[in-house]
Amino acid sequence: SSMTRGIIAGGEDGGSRVNTIDYITMATTGDATDFGDLVLARSYSAGAGSSVRGIVAGGDVHPSAKDEIDYITIASTSNATDFGNLSVARNLLAGVSNSTRAVFGGGNSLSSPYYLNTIDSITIASTGNANDFGDLTVARNYSAGASSVTRGISGGGSDPSAINVIDYVEMASRGNYSDFGDTSVTRARPAGNVCSTTRALFSGGDTPTKSDVIDYVTMASVGNATDFGNLTVARTDAAGGLSSSVRGVGGGGATPSTTESNIIDYVTIASTGDATDFGD
């Protein structure tokens, strides 16, 4: 997302991979609007970006994991353009980014070894293939990413059981992730990319039942996550997370009664409390 517009791209509809890109206006509420199409229809990709460009990396076109990276210009509406390739083809990876760099960590290769600790990075303003960055503290998939200008944070995931690990990396340098603390709920498949300049939020996921828990960390420190509130509906399966400096928004996912959902809800990141309906 940028300060004004948020993007939700790809996924599954009725078991079929889609290339749909939608957008919302962050400061208002209402239903999403068509933006364009991805280069490749796929699910379980990672999102990242600057205030100018949105990045969609990796993903799944069953039975293959993909290494494709697409990009869009957030202020316009149009189809995505090819950016380059990840160092390893994978799905279920987590993305973090500042205004300069996007970093993609973990994921599933769909072949042994299934659970990856691989981290690679790109320079958002350019195009080209990703470069090796370092390793996660725990090889895993289904984790959620969030980031400030200086730090990238990954929370939760599966290795293959649900875990409560939070780890972090300094965005300006290459290197391995370090231990940050624990999520308040042990879970796989939480939604991430909801953050302000100070806070990162993780929401929903599998515990293994579907969760409505939202928790948060203060990114400049280290420590365990604190309860924030609850989603409007418990859900999992990588419901898309995005944010401005004020609002955190989550869209889609699987609820206890549906395999796919069009729910969008939001929170005010600087406060604590339950999510509110945004649109569809």
XYZ file of C-alpha atoms in Angstrom:
280
model
C 0.000 0.000 0.000
C 0.816 3.698 -0.254
C -0.567 6.374 2.097
C -3.659 6.655 -0.117
C -4.249 3.342 -1.869
C -4.080 -0.331 -0.887
C -3.676 -3.284 -3.263
C -4.898 -6.892 -2.965
C -3.598 -9.182 -5.734
C -3.964 -12.794 -6.825
C -5.322 -15.670 -4.748
C -7.847 -18.437 -5.313
C -11.516 -18.413 -6.241
C -13.275 -21.763 -6.131
C -9.889 -23.507 -6.177
C -8.755 -21.727 -9.355
C -5.795 -19.323 -9.268
C -6.702 -15.769 -10.270
C -4.743 -12.834 -11.695
C -7.110 -10.200 -10.269
C -5.688 -7.007 -8.755
C -8.094 -4.878 -6.672
C -7.526 -1.592 -4.893
C -9.112 0.358 -2.054
C -8.774 3.964 -0.895
C -7.232 3.678 2.565
C -8.839 6.723 4.222
C -12.430 5.771 3.295
C -14.514 2.604 3.582
C -16.165 0.779 0.696
C -15.817 -2.092 -1.729
C -12.630 -2.756 -3.702
C -12.280 -1.614 -7.343
C -10.601 -3.444 -10.230
C -6.991 -2.320 -10.800
C -5.748 -4.714 -13.507
C -4.183 -8.177 -13.770
C -1.017 -9.921 -12.628
C 1.389 -11.246 -15.258
C 0.733 -14.759 -13.901
C -2.400 -15.965 -12.080
C -1.298 -17.430 -8.746
C -2.012 -17.804 -5.045
C 0.119 -17.702 -1.859
C 2.373 -14.883 -3.116
C 4.154 -12.253 -0.998
C 3.348 -8.558 -1.189
C 5.804 -5.688 -0.649
C 6.504 -2.246 -2.034
C 7.300 1.428 -1.660
C 4.814 4.302 -1.772
C 5.286 4.246 -5.567
C 5.525 0.576 -6.562
C 3.723 -2.555 -5.441
C 5.548 -5.888 -5.694
C 4.051 -9.407 -5.886
C 6.619 -12.215 -5.534
C 6.507 -15.998 -5.828
C 3.357 -18.013 -5.384
C 1.657 -21.193 -6.397
C 0.200 -22.529 -9.658
C -0.459 -26.095 -8.515
C 1.508 -28.318 -8.672
C 4.399 -25.864 -9.145
C 5.869 -23.119 -6.953
C 6.818 -20.000 -8.911
C 9.758 -17.567 -8.813
C 8.091 -14.743 -10.766
C 8.167 -11.167 -9.418
C 5.618 -8.653 -10.812
C 5.292 -4.941 -10.132
C 2.692 -2.201 -10.512
C 2.682 1.575 -10.122
C 0.240 2.082 -7.236
C -1.008 5.556 -8.277
C -2.228 4.320 -11.690
C -4.457 1.423 -12.728
C -3.038 -1.080 -15.182
C -1.757 -4.624 -15.547
C 1.384 -5.749 -13.709
C 4.793 -5.865 -15.423
C 7.531 -8.469 -15.088
C 10.235 -7.441 -12.567
C 12.511 -10.508 -12.418
C 12.782 -13.742 -10.439
C 13.313 -14.916 -6.862
C 16.478 -16.877 -6.056
C 14.289 -19.914 -5.220
C 10.823 -20.732 -6.612
C 8.428 -20.879 -3.661
C 4.993 -20.081 -2.297
C 3.737 -19.218 1.221
C 6.586 -16.715 1.715
C 6.500 -13.441 3.680
C 7.398 -10.018 2.286
C 8.739 -6.940 4.099
C 9.908 -3.634 2.644
C 10.927 -0.037 3.211
C 11.033 2.691 0.548
C 14.155 1.171 -1.018
C 14.346 -2.582 -0.495
C 11.920 -5.527 -0.457
C 12.924 -8.712 1.357
C 11.212 -12.104 0.946
C 11.678 -14.798 3.594
C 10.783 -18.454 4.084
C 8.166 -20.314 2.109
C 7.534 -23.738 0.642
C 9.451 -25.116 -2.337
C 6.863 -27.910 -3.009
C 9.816 -30.356 -3.013
C 12.306 -31.437 -0.364
C 13.353 -29.438 1.621
C 9.785 -28.130 1.849
C 10.278 -25.559 4.613
C 12.776 -22.852 3.666
C 14.811 -20.335 5.672
C 15.848 -18.541 2.468
C 15.799 -14.727 2.437
C 16.410 -12.724 -0.722
C 15.962 -9.077 -1.656
C 15.376 -6.653 -4.501
C 15.781 -2.902 -4.989
C 12.195 -1.759 -5.548
C 12.890 1.164 -7.912
C 14.792 -1.037 -10.382
C 14.034 -4.364 -12.073
C 16.048 -7.578 -11.969
C 16.453 -10.871 -10.147
C 16.521 -11.136 -6.351
C 19.812 -11.581 -4.472
C 20.599 -13.665 -1.392
C 20.094 -11.694 1.842
C 20.519 -14.235 4.683
C 18.447 -16.796 6.629
C 15.461 -16.875 8.989
C 15.953 -18.144 12.562
C 13.538 -21.014 11.781
C 12.798 -22.534 8.359
C 9.045 -22.126 7.848
C 6.160 -21.141 5.629
C 2.838 -19.349 6.270
C 4.461 -16.565 8.317
C 3.422 -12.887 8.202
C 5.733 -9.986 7.430
C 5.712 -6.359 8.568
C 8.288 -3.594 8.449
C 9.380 -0.118 9.465
C 11.923 2.060 7.646
C 14.725 0.201 9.446
C 13.435 -3.262 10.425
C 11.696 -6.182 8.767
C 9.738 -8.537 11.057
C 8.299 -12.011 10.449
C 5.720 -13.536 12.827
C 4.136 -16.968 13.228
C 4.163 -19.685 10.611
C 4.416 -23.444 10.219
C 7.434 -25.787 10.386
C 5.115 -27.881 9.803
C 3.317 -27.339 13.141
C 2.114 -23.842 14.027
C 4.791 -21.766 15.784
C 4.894 -18.499 17.756
C 8.294 -17.273 16.549
C 8.862 -13.590 15.777
C 12.219 -12.681 14.229
C 13.628 -9.543 12.637
C 16.346 -8.153 10.381
C 17.879 -4.721 9.816
C 16.705 -3.698 6.327
C 19.763 -1.636 5.363
C 22.261 -4.495 5.722
C 22.342 -8.088 4.567
C 22.357 -10.793 7.216
C 20.391 -13.404 9.115
C 17.229 -12.704 11.071
C 17.482 -12.476 14.898
C 15.005 -13.543 17.584
C 12.473 -10.822 18.489
C 9.989 -12.619 20.796
C 6.769 -14.618 20.507
C 3.276 -14.014 19.162
C 0.479 -14.054 21.768
C -1.094 -17.066 19.989
C 0.796 -19.952 18.386
C -0.486 -19.914 14.823
C 0.222 -20.482 11.163
C -1.174 -18.406 8.301
C -1.625 -15.041 10.049
C -2.030 -11.861 7.966
C 0.829 -9.365 8.087
C 1.945 -6.194 6.289
C -0.121 -4.167 8.760
C 2.218 -1.642 10.325
C 2.829 2.019 11.068
C 6.244 3.569 11.597
C 6.229 2.131 15.139
C 3.866 -0.882 15.375
C 3.449 -4.191 13.540
C 0.193 -6.178 13.764
C -0.440 -9.888 13.131
C -4.020 -11.111 12.761
C -6.018 -14.301 12.314
C -4.451 -17.606 11.361
C -4.715 -21.299 12.295
C -4.208 -22.375 15.899
C -5.207 -24.959 14.328
C -8.790 -23.654 14.538
C -9.330 -20.356 12.740
C -8.433 -17.400 14.951
C -9.736 -13.819 15.221
C -6.844 -12.647 17.431
C -4.945 -9.466 16.533
C -1.696 -8.800 18.400
C 1.064 -6.242 17.994
C 4.709 -5.477 18.689
C 6.655 -2.215 18.909
C 9.152 -2.645 16.080
C 12.015 -0.571 17.514
C 12.283 -2.841 20.581
C 12.256 -6.618 21.062
C 9.736 -8.597 23.114
C 6.578 -10.675 22.979
C 3.445 -9.524 21.173
C 0.576 -7.896 23.086
C -3.155 -8.395 22.509
C -4.678 -5.707 20.257
C -8.260 -6.903 19.685
C -10.184 -9.181 17.319
C -11.094 -9.417 13.640
C -14.746 -9.048 12.625
C -14.642 -12.727 11.558
C -12.066 -15.402 12.457
C -10.135 -16.385 9.347
C -6.910 -17.755 7.941
C -5.156 -18.750 4.694
C -3.101 -15.626 4.201
C -5.847 -13.026 4.296
C -4.214 -9.990 2.637
C -2.795 -7.359 4.993
C -1.994 -3.762 4.016
C -1.706 -0.402 5.739
C -1.148 3.320 5.645
C 0.593 5.006 8.577
C -2.840 5.265 10.252
C -4.989 2.286 9.219
C -4.417 -1.441 8.984
C -6.672 -3.357 6.587
C -7.177 -7.100 6.054
C -8.979 -8.604 3.061
C -10.077 -12.074 2.015
C -9.124 -15.383 3.615
C -10.966 -18.495 4.755
C -13.532 -18.305 7.574
C -14.782 -21.220 9.733
C -17.767 -21.617 7.374
C -16.241 -20.702 3.967
C -13.136 -21.690 2.018
C -12.888 -18.184 0.535
C -14.112 -14.836 1.809
C -14.519 -11.297 0.422
C -14.465 -9.629 3.858
C -12.368 -6.478 4.309
C -12.017 -5.033 7.809
C -9.753 -2.416 9.391
C -8.230 -1.123 12.609
C -6.601 2.134 13.695
C -3.005 1.058 14.309
C -2.124 3.632 17.004
C -4.973 2.459 19.287
C -6.094 -1.000 20.383
C -9.534 -2.480 19.758
C -11.575 -4.766 17.543
C -11.643 -4.476 13.753
C -14.486 -2.703 11.914
C -16.096 -3.657 8.596
C -14.543 -1.829 5.618
C -16.265 -3.384 2.579
C -15.790 -6.364 0.265
